[in-house]
Amino acid sequence: MLLGSCTVAGPPGSLEARQLLVQTGQCFRGEEVNNFNVKDARNAYVATRRGYVYRLESAGDCFGEGVISLSVPHHRLSSQGICVGEETAVYIAQWRGGIGQQCVARVSGPIRDSRVSGLWSRQN
Protein backbone atom coordinates (compact mmCIF):
# COMPACT_ATOMS: atom_id res chain seq x y z
CA MET A 1 0.00 0.00 0.00
CA LEU A 2 1.38 3.37 -1.01
CA LEU A 3 0.55 6.41 1.07
CA GLY A 4 1.60 9.91 0.19
CA SER A 5 0.45 13.42 -0.29
CA CYS A 6 0.39 15.78 -3.17
CA THR A 7 -0.10 19.53 -3.40
CA VAL A 8 -2.00 20.74 -6.41
CA ALA A 9 -0.57 24.09 -7.34
CA GLY A 10 -2.24 24.85 -10.62
CA PRO A 11 -0.48 25.47 -13.92
CA PRO A 12 2.96 27.15 -13.85
CA GLY A 13 2.59 30.91 -13.53
CA SER A 14 -0.90 30.69 -12.05
CA LEU A 15 -1.78 32.51 -8.83
CA GLU A 16 -1.95 29.20 -6.96
CA ALA A 17 1.49 28.15 -8.20
CA ARG A 18 3.03 31.53 -7.25
CA GLN A 19 1.46 31.38 -3.77
CA LEU A 20 3.00 27.94 -3.23
CA LEU A 21 6.38 29.35 -4.28
CA VAL A 22 6.04 32.13 -1.69
CA GLN A 23 5.06 29.66 1.04
CA THR A 24 8.08 27.45 0.32
CA GLY A 25 10.52 30.36 0.23
CA GLN A 26 11.03 30.31 -3.53
CA CYS A 27 9.74 33.91 -3.85
CA PHE A 28 10.03 37.06 -1.76
CA ARG A 29 8.85 40.65 -1.89
CA GLY A 30 11.33 43.51 -2.02
CA GLU A 31 9.85 45.12 1.09
CA GLU A 32 10.62 41.93 3.08
CA VAL A 33 14.39 42.44 2.72
CA ASN A 34 15.78 43.56 6.08
CA ASN A 35 19.51 42.86 5.78
CA PHE A 36 22.18 42.31 3.16
CA ASN A 37 25.74 41.04 2.80
CA VAL A 38 28.15 41.84 0.00
CA LYS A 39 30.48 38.98 -0.94
CA ASP A 40 32.27 40.55 -3.91
CA ALA A 41 31.63 42.84 -6.87
CA ARG A 42 29.20 40.39 -8.48
CA ASN A 43 27.50 38.69 -5.54
CA ALA A 44 25.39 39.88 -2.65
CA TYR A 45 22.99 38.15 -0.28
CA VAL A 46 19.71 39.50 1.04
CA ALA A 47 17.87 38.24 4.11
CA THR A 48 14.12 38.55 4.55
CA ARG A 49 11.94 38.96 7.62
CA ARG A 50 10.68 35.41 7.04
CA GLY A 51 14.21 34.08 7.66
CA TYR A 52 15.18 33.21 4.09
CA VAL A 53 18.48 34.26 2.48
CA TYR A 54 18.81 34.72 -1.29
CA ARG A 55 21.85 35.25 -3.50
CA LEU A 56 21.84 38.10 -6.02
CA GLU A 57 24.30 37.55 -8.87
CA SER A 58 24.97 40.37 -11.32
CA ALA A 59 26.61 39.95 -14.70
CA GLY A 60 28.83 42.99 -14.10
CA ASP A 61 30.53 44.67 -11.17
CA CYS A 62 27.44 45.80 -9.30
CA PHE A 63 28.32 45.30 -5.63
CA GLY A 64 31.61 47.02 -4.87
CA GLU A 65 33.07 47.94 -1.52
CA GLY A 66 31.44 50.79 0.31
CA VAL A 67 27.86 49.70 -0.32
CA ILE A 68 25.74 51.21 2.47
CA SER A 69 22.30 50.51 1.10
CA LEU A 70 20.80 47.84 -1.12
CA SER A 71 17.15 47.58 -2.08
CA VAL A 72 15.14 45.30 -4.31
CA PRO A 73 12.03 46.99 -5.71
CA HIS A 74 8.65 45.32 -5.85
CA HIS A 75 8.34 43.14 -8.95
CA ARG A 76 6.02 45.03 -11.27
CA LEU A 77 4.72 41.93 -13.04
CA SER A 78 3.67 39.94 -10.00
CA SER A 79 1.94 40.58 -6.71
CA GLN A 80 3.63 37.43 -5.38
CA GLY A 81 7.14 38.88 -5.49
CA ILE A 82 10.48 37.98 -6.99
CA CYS A 83 11.14 34.28 -7.50
CA VAL A 84 14.26 32.15 -7.67
CA GLY A 85 15.61 32.02 -11.22
CA GLU A 86 14.24 35.44 -12.14
CA GLU A 87 16.16 38.64 -12.72
CA THR A 88 15.39 41.73 -10.69
CA ALA A 89 16.52 45.33 -10.43
CA VAL A 90 18.77 46.14 -7.47
CA TYR A 91 19.40 49.70 -6.25
CA ILE A 92 22.78 50.40 -4.63
CA ALA A 93 24.09 53.40 -2.65
CA GLN A 94 27.75 53.76 -1.70
CA TRP A 95 29.35 55.68 1.14
CA ARG A 96 32.15 57.30 -0.85
CA GLY A 97 30.00 60.10 -2.17
CA GLY A 98 29.13 58.09 -5.23
CA ILE A 99 25.72 58.39 -6.73
CA GLY A 100 23.31 55.52 -6.50
CA GLN A 101 23.21 52.97 -9.24
CA GLN A 102 20.84 50.35 -10.54
CA CYS A 103 21.91 46.85 -11.53
CA VAL A 104 20.18 43.71 -12.69
CA ALA A 105 20.80 40.50 -10.75
CA ARG A 106 19.60 36.90 -10.97
CA VAL A 107 18.04 35.49 -7.79
CA SER A 108 18.98 32.07 -6.40
CA GLY A 109 18.17 30.35 -3.14
CA PRO A 110 16.86 30.18 -0.60
CA ILE A 111 20.13 29.25 1.04
CA ARG A 112 21.18 28.55 4.59
CA ASP A 113 22.57 31.37 6.71
CA SER A 114 25.74 29.34 7.35
CA ARG A 115 26.76 29.76 3.70
CA VAL A 116 26.97 33.53 4.16
CA SER A 117 28.45 33.66 7.66
CA GLY A 118 31.63 35.65 7.95
CA LEU A 119 30.51 38.29 5.48
CA TRP A 120 30.04 41.81 6.81
CA SER A 121 26.48 42.98 6.84
CA ARG A 122 24.43 46.14 7.02
CA GLN A 123 20.85 46.66 8.05
CA ASN A 124 18.65 48.33 5.43
XYZ file of N, CA and C in Angstrom:
372
model
N 0.842 -1.170 0.000
C 0.000 0.000 0.000
C 0.888 1.235 0.000
N 0.598 2.161 -0.870
C 1.382 3.371 -1.012
C 0.582 4.532 -0.453
N 1.178 5.226 0.497
C 0.547 6.411 1.066
C 1.430 7.605 0.760
N 0.836 8.706 0.482
C 1.603 9.906 0.195
C 0.680 11.094 0.106
N 1.268 12.219 -0.133
C 0.454 13.417 -0.287
C 0.948 14.190 -1.494
N 0.088 15.012 -1.980
C 0.388 15.782 -3.174
C -0.250 17.149 -3.010
N 0.460 18.190 -3.421
C -0.095 19.528 -3.402
C -0.391 19.939 -4.828
N -1.615 20.282 -5.080
C -1.999 20.742 -6.406
C -1.793 22.245 -6.437
N -0.932 22.680 -7.319
C -0.566 24.091 -7.338
C -1.106 24.832 -8.544
N -1.759 24.173 -9.426
C -2.241 24.845 -10.619
C -1.143 24.910 -11.666
N -1.477 25.402 -12.846
C -0.483 25.473 -13.916
C 0.639 26.452 -13.569
N 1.857 26.234 -14.110
C 2.961 27.154 -13.850
C 2.561 28.583 -14.185
N 2.924 29.512 -13.319
C 2.594 30.910 -13.528
C 1.237 31.314 -12.990
N 0.414 30.358 -12.586
C -0.901 30.689 -12.046
C -0.753 31.278 -10.645
N -1.791 31.926 -10.170
C -1.779 32.510 -8.834
C -1.524 31.440 -7.781
N -2.141 30.280 -7.930
C -1.954 29.197 -6.960
C -0.502 28.724 -6.936
N 0.094 28.596 -8.116
C 1.488 28.149 -8.199
C 2.416 29.178 -7.569
N 2.181 30.474 -7.820
C 3.029 31.529 -7.246
C 2.872 31.571 -5.729
N 1.658 31.381 -5.220
C 1.455 31.376 -3.772
C 2.212 30.230 -3.118
N 2.243 29.069 -3.759
C 3.003 27.940 -3.234
C 4.494 28.265 -3.215
N 4.980 28.950 -4.243
C 6.385 29.346 -4.280
C 6.726 30.293 -3.136
N 5.826 31.221 -2.816
C 6.041 32.130 -1.687
C 6.070 31.341 -0.384
N 5.134 30.443 -0.201
C 5.055 29.656 1.037
C 6.289 28.794 1.251
N 6.904 28.320 0.197
C 8.077 27.451 0.322
C 9.391 28.224 0.249
N 9.313 29.544 0.243
C 10.522 30.358 0.230
C 11.158 30.533 -1.131
N 10.478 30.165 -2.194
C 11.033 30.313 -3.534
C 10.827 31.717 -4.099
N 9.989 32.524 -3.434
C 9.745 33.906 -3.850
C 9.778 34.805 -2.619
N 10.080 36.078 -2.836
C 10.029 37.064 -1.757
C 9.633 38.407 -2.341
N 9.196 39.292 -1.484
C 8.849 40.654 -1.891
C 9.992 41.578 -1.491
N 10.243 42.575 -2.299
C 11.330 43.508 -2.019
C 11.234 44.150 -0.654
N 10.023 44.456 -0.218
C 9.851 45.115 1.085
C 10.133 44.182 2.259
N 10.282 42.877 2.012
C 10.621 41.928 3.077
C 12.113 41.910 3.394
N 12.944 42.462 2.508
C 14.393 42.443 2.720
C 14.732 43.340 3.904
N 15.425 42.769 4.902
C 15.780 43.560 6.076
C 17.273 43.556 6.378
N 18.077 42.875 5.574
C 19.515 42.860 5.778
C 20.186 42.406 4.489
N 21.444 42.770 4.335
C 22.181 42.314 3.158
C 23.646 42.115 3.497
N 24.303 41.289 2.704
C 25.737 41.038 2.796
C 26.312 41.142 1.396
N 27.463 41.765 1.280
C 28.147 41.836 -0.002
C 29.329 40.880 0.043
N 29.369 39.941 -0.880
C 30.480 38.981 -0.938
C 31.615 39.526 -1.791
N 31.280 39.987 -2.985
C 32.267 40.546 -3.905
C 31.525 41.431 -4.900
N 32.217 41.887 -5.925
C 31.632 42.839 -6.867
C 30.433 42.294 -7.635
N 30.300 40.976 -7.711
C 29.201 40.390 -8.485
C 28.163 39.645 -7.657
N 28.400 39.491 -6.372
C 27.500 38.688 -5.538
C 27.153 39.385 -4.235
N 25.875 39.376 -3.932
C 25.388 39.880 -2.648
C 24.310 38.919 -2.162
N 24.034 38.977 -0.879
C 22.994 38.147 -0.278
C 22.008 39.061 0.420
N 20.733 38.749 0.318
C 19.709 39.496 1.042
C 18.961 38.539 1.955
N 18.645 39.018 3.146
C 17.867 38.243 4.110
C 16.493 38.880 4.230
N 15.482 38.049 4.418
C 14.120 38.553 4.553
C 13.616 38.366 5.974
N 12.556 39.076 6.291
C 11.938 38.963 7.621
C 11.412 37.559 7.884
N 11.167 36.783 6.854
C 10.680 35.408 7.039
C 11.821 34.428 7.291
N 13.069 34.924 7.332
C 14.207 34.082 7.665
C 14.907 33.434 6.488
N 14.537 33.777 5.276
C 15.182 33.212 4.093
C 16.325 34.117 3.632
N 17.354 33.525 3.050
C 18.479 34.261 2.477
C 18.561 33.896 0.996
N 18.733 34.911 0.152
C 18.813 34.715 -1.294
C 20.107 35.329 -1.818
N 20.657 34.723 -2.846
C 21.853 35.253 -3.498
C 21.424 36.076 -4.699
N 22.028 37.247 -4.855
C 21.836 38.097 -6.023
C 23.144 38.089 -6.799
N 23.094 37.642 -8.045
C 24.303 37.555 -8.866
C 24.151 38.456 -10.082
N 25.027 39.450 -10.180
C 24.971 40.366 -11.318
C 25.976 39.936 -12.380
N 25.710 40.295 -13.608
C 26.614 39.954 -14.703
C 27.853 40.843 -14.687
N 27.711 42.052 -14.165
C 28.827 42.991 -14.102
C 29.203 43.301 -12.666
N 30.078 44.272 -12.502
C 30.527 44.665 -11.166
C 29.508 45.607 -10.529
N 28.530 45.043 -9.894
C 27.436 45.803 -9.298
C 27.705 46.139 -7.831
N 28.193 45.165 -7.081
C 28.321 45.296 -5.631
C 29.782 45.507 -5.252
N 30.233 46.738 -5.256
C 31.611 47.016 -4.872
C 31.711 47.293 -3.388
N 32.921 47.600 -2.938
C 33.070 47.937 -1.524
C 32.437 49.299 -1.262
N 32.059 49.528 -0.057
C 31.441 50.789 0.306
C 29.940 50.840 0.099
N 29.310 49.720 -0.154
C 27.857 49.702 -0.317
C 27.219 49.907 1.054
N 26.410 50.947 1.189
C 25.742 51.207 2.468
C 24.249 50.923 2.411
N 23.724 50.777 1.231
C 22.297 50.510 1.099
C 22.063 49.665 -0.142
N 21.165 48.711 -0.008
C 20.801 47.841 -1.117
C 19.303 47.607 -1.019
N 18.593 47.841 -2.099
C 17.155 47.575 -2.079
C 16.734 46.871 -3.361
N 15.720 46.050 -3.205
C 15.144 45.301 -4.310
C 13.711 45.796 -4.450
N 13.382 46.451 -5.565
C 12.028 46.992 -5.709
C 10.994 45.893 -5.901
N 9.763 46.250 -5.632
C 8.646 45.324 -5.851
C 8.615 44.922 -7.316
N 8.404 43.667 -7.580
C 8.344 43.143 -8.952
C 7.064 43.638 -9.611
N 7.181 44.393 -10.651
C 6.016 45.031 -11.273
C 5.077 44.062 -11.984
N 5.557 42.870 -12.302
C 4.716 41.930 -13.044
C 3.966 40.954 -12.154
N 4.263 40.955 -10.855
C 3.667 39.939 -9.999
C 3.410 40.472 -8.606
N 2.232 40.215 -8.086
C 1.935 40.582 -6.705
C 2.542 39.582 -5.738
N 3.054 38.454 -6.241
C 3.632 37.425 -5.379
C 5.118 37.628 -5.130
N 5.745 38.585 -5.774
C 7.136 38.875 -5.495
C 8.108 38.390 -6.548
N 9.364 38.348 -6.137
C 10.480 37.983 -6.992
C 10.819 36.534 -6.695
N 10.929 35.716 -7.714
C 11.142 34.283 -7.500
C 12.530 33.844 -7.935
N 12.975 32.758 -7.343
C 14.255 32.145 -7.674
C 14.307 31.878 -9.175
N 15.437 32.208 -9.787
C 15.608 32.020 -11.224
C 15.259 33.245 -12.042
N 14.608 34.224 -11.429
C 14.244 35.445 -12.138
C 15.338 36.484 -11.988
N 15.288 37.488 -12.854
C 16.162 38.642 -12.720
C 15.359 39.771 -12.106
N 16.047 40.607 -11.334
C 15.389 41.732 -10.695
C 16.314 42.937 -10.691
N 15.732 44.116 -10.600
C 16.523 45.331 -10.432
C 17.014 45.390 -8.988
N 18.202 45.947 -8.801
C 18.769 46.144 -7.472
C 19.297 47.573 -7.438
N 18.917 48.336 -6.410
C 19.399 49.703 -6.254
C 20.475 49.729 -5.184
N 21.608 50.380 -5.494
C 22.778 50.402 -4.631
C 23.130 51.852 -4.307
N 23.503 52.116 -3.046
C 24.087 53.398 -2.652
C 25.429 53.100 -2.001
N 26.419 53.954 -2.256
C 27.749 53.758 -1.698
C 28.124 54.929 -0.808
N 28.998 54.660 0.157
C 29.354 55.678 1.140
C 30.361 56.678 0.627
N 31.079 56.416 -0.401
C 32.146 57.303 -0.847
C 31.656 58.459 -1.709
N 30.499 58.955 -1.429
C 29.998 60.097 -2.173
C 29.544 59.755 -3.584
N 29.580 58.499 -3.909
C 29.133 58.086 -5.229
C 27.621 58.184 -5.341
N 27.160 58.354 -6.536
C 25.720 58.395 -6.731
C 25.180 56.973 -6.783
N 23.923 56.832 -6.477
C 23.306 55.516 -6.496
C 23.315 54.927 -7.896
N 23.251 53.636 -7.951
C 23.213 52.971 -9.244
C 22.186 51.855 -9.220
N 21.774 51.464 -10.394
C 20.841 50.353 -10.537
C 21.525 49.248 -11.326
N 21.360 48.027 -10.862
C 21.910 46.849 -11.533
C 20.787 45.846 -11.750
N 21.091 44.836 -12.522
C 20.185 43.707 -12.689
C 20.904 42.482 -12.152
N 20.200 41.693 -11.346
C 20.800 40.499 -10.754
C 19.830 39.329 -10.838
N 20.391 38.141 -10.974
C 19.600 36.904 -10.968
C 19.507 36.411 -9.535
N 18.316 35.944 -9.151
C 18.043 35.490 -7.791
C 18.212 33.978 -7.708
N 18.914 33.508 -6.677
C 18.979 32.075 -6.397
C 18.792 31.856 -4.901
N 18.411 30.662 -4.542
C 18.171 30.355 -3.140
C 16.850 29.638 -2.987
N 16.258 29.650 -1.827
C 16.857 30.182 -0.601
C 18.030 29.317 -0.155
N 18.965 29.955 0.546
C 20.134 29.246 1.037
C 20.193 29.348 2.550
N 21.038 28.536 3.135
C 21.177 28.552 4.590
C 22.064 29.706 5.019
N 21.756 30.283 6.169
C 22.566 31.370 6.710
C 24.037 31.001 6.824
N 24.353 29.745 7.133
C 25.741 29.338 7.345
C 26.598 29.544 6.098
N 25.990 29.548 4.936
C 26.758 29.762 3.704
C 27.196 31.203 3.543
N 26.587 32.123 4.276
C 26.971 33.526 4.156
C 27.590 34.053 5.441
N 27.843 33.193 6.416
C 28.453 33.657 7.661
C 29.868 34.145 7.373
N 30.298 35.101 8.146
C 31.625 35.654 7.955
C 31.654 36.843 7.022
N 30.579 37.112 6.337
C 30.514 38.289 5.485
C 30.001 39.461 6.303
N 30.543 40.645 6.084
C 30.041 41.808 6.809
C 28.628 42.111 6.342
N 27.879 42.717 7.192
C 26.482 42.983 6.843
C 26.066 44.369 7.289
N 25.029 44.844 6.683
C 24.429 46.135 7.025
C 22.928 45.951 7.087
N 22.310 46.645 8.000
C 20.850 46.662 8.053
C 20.348 47.681 7.046
N 19.288 47.364 6.341
C 18.651 48.329 5.434
C 17.791 49.265 6.217
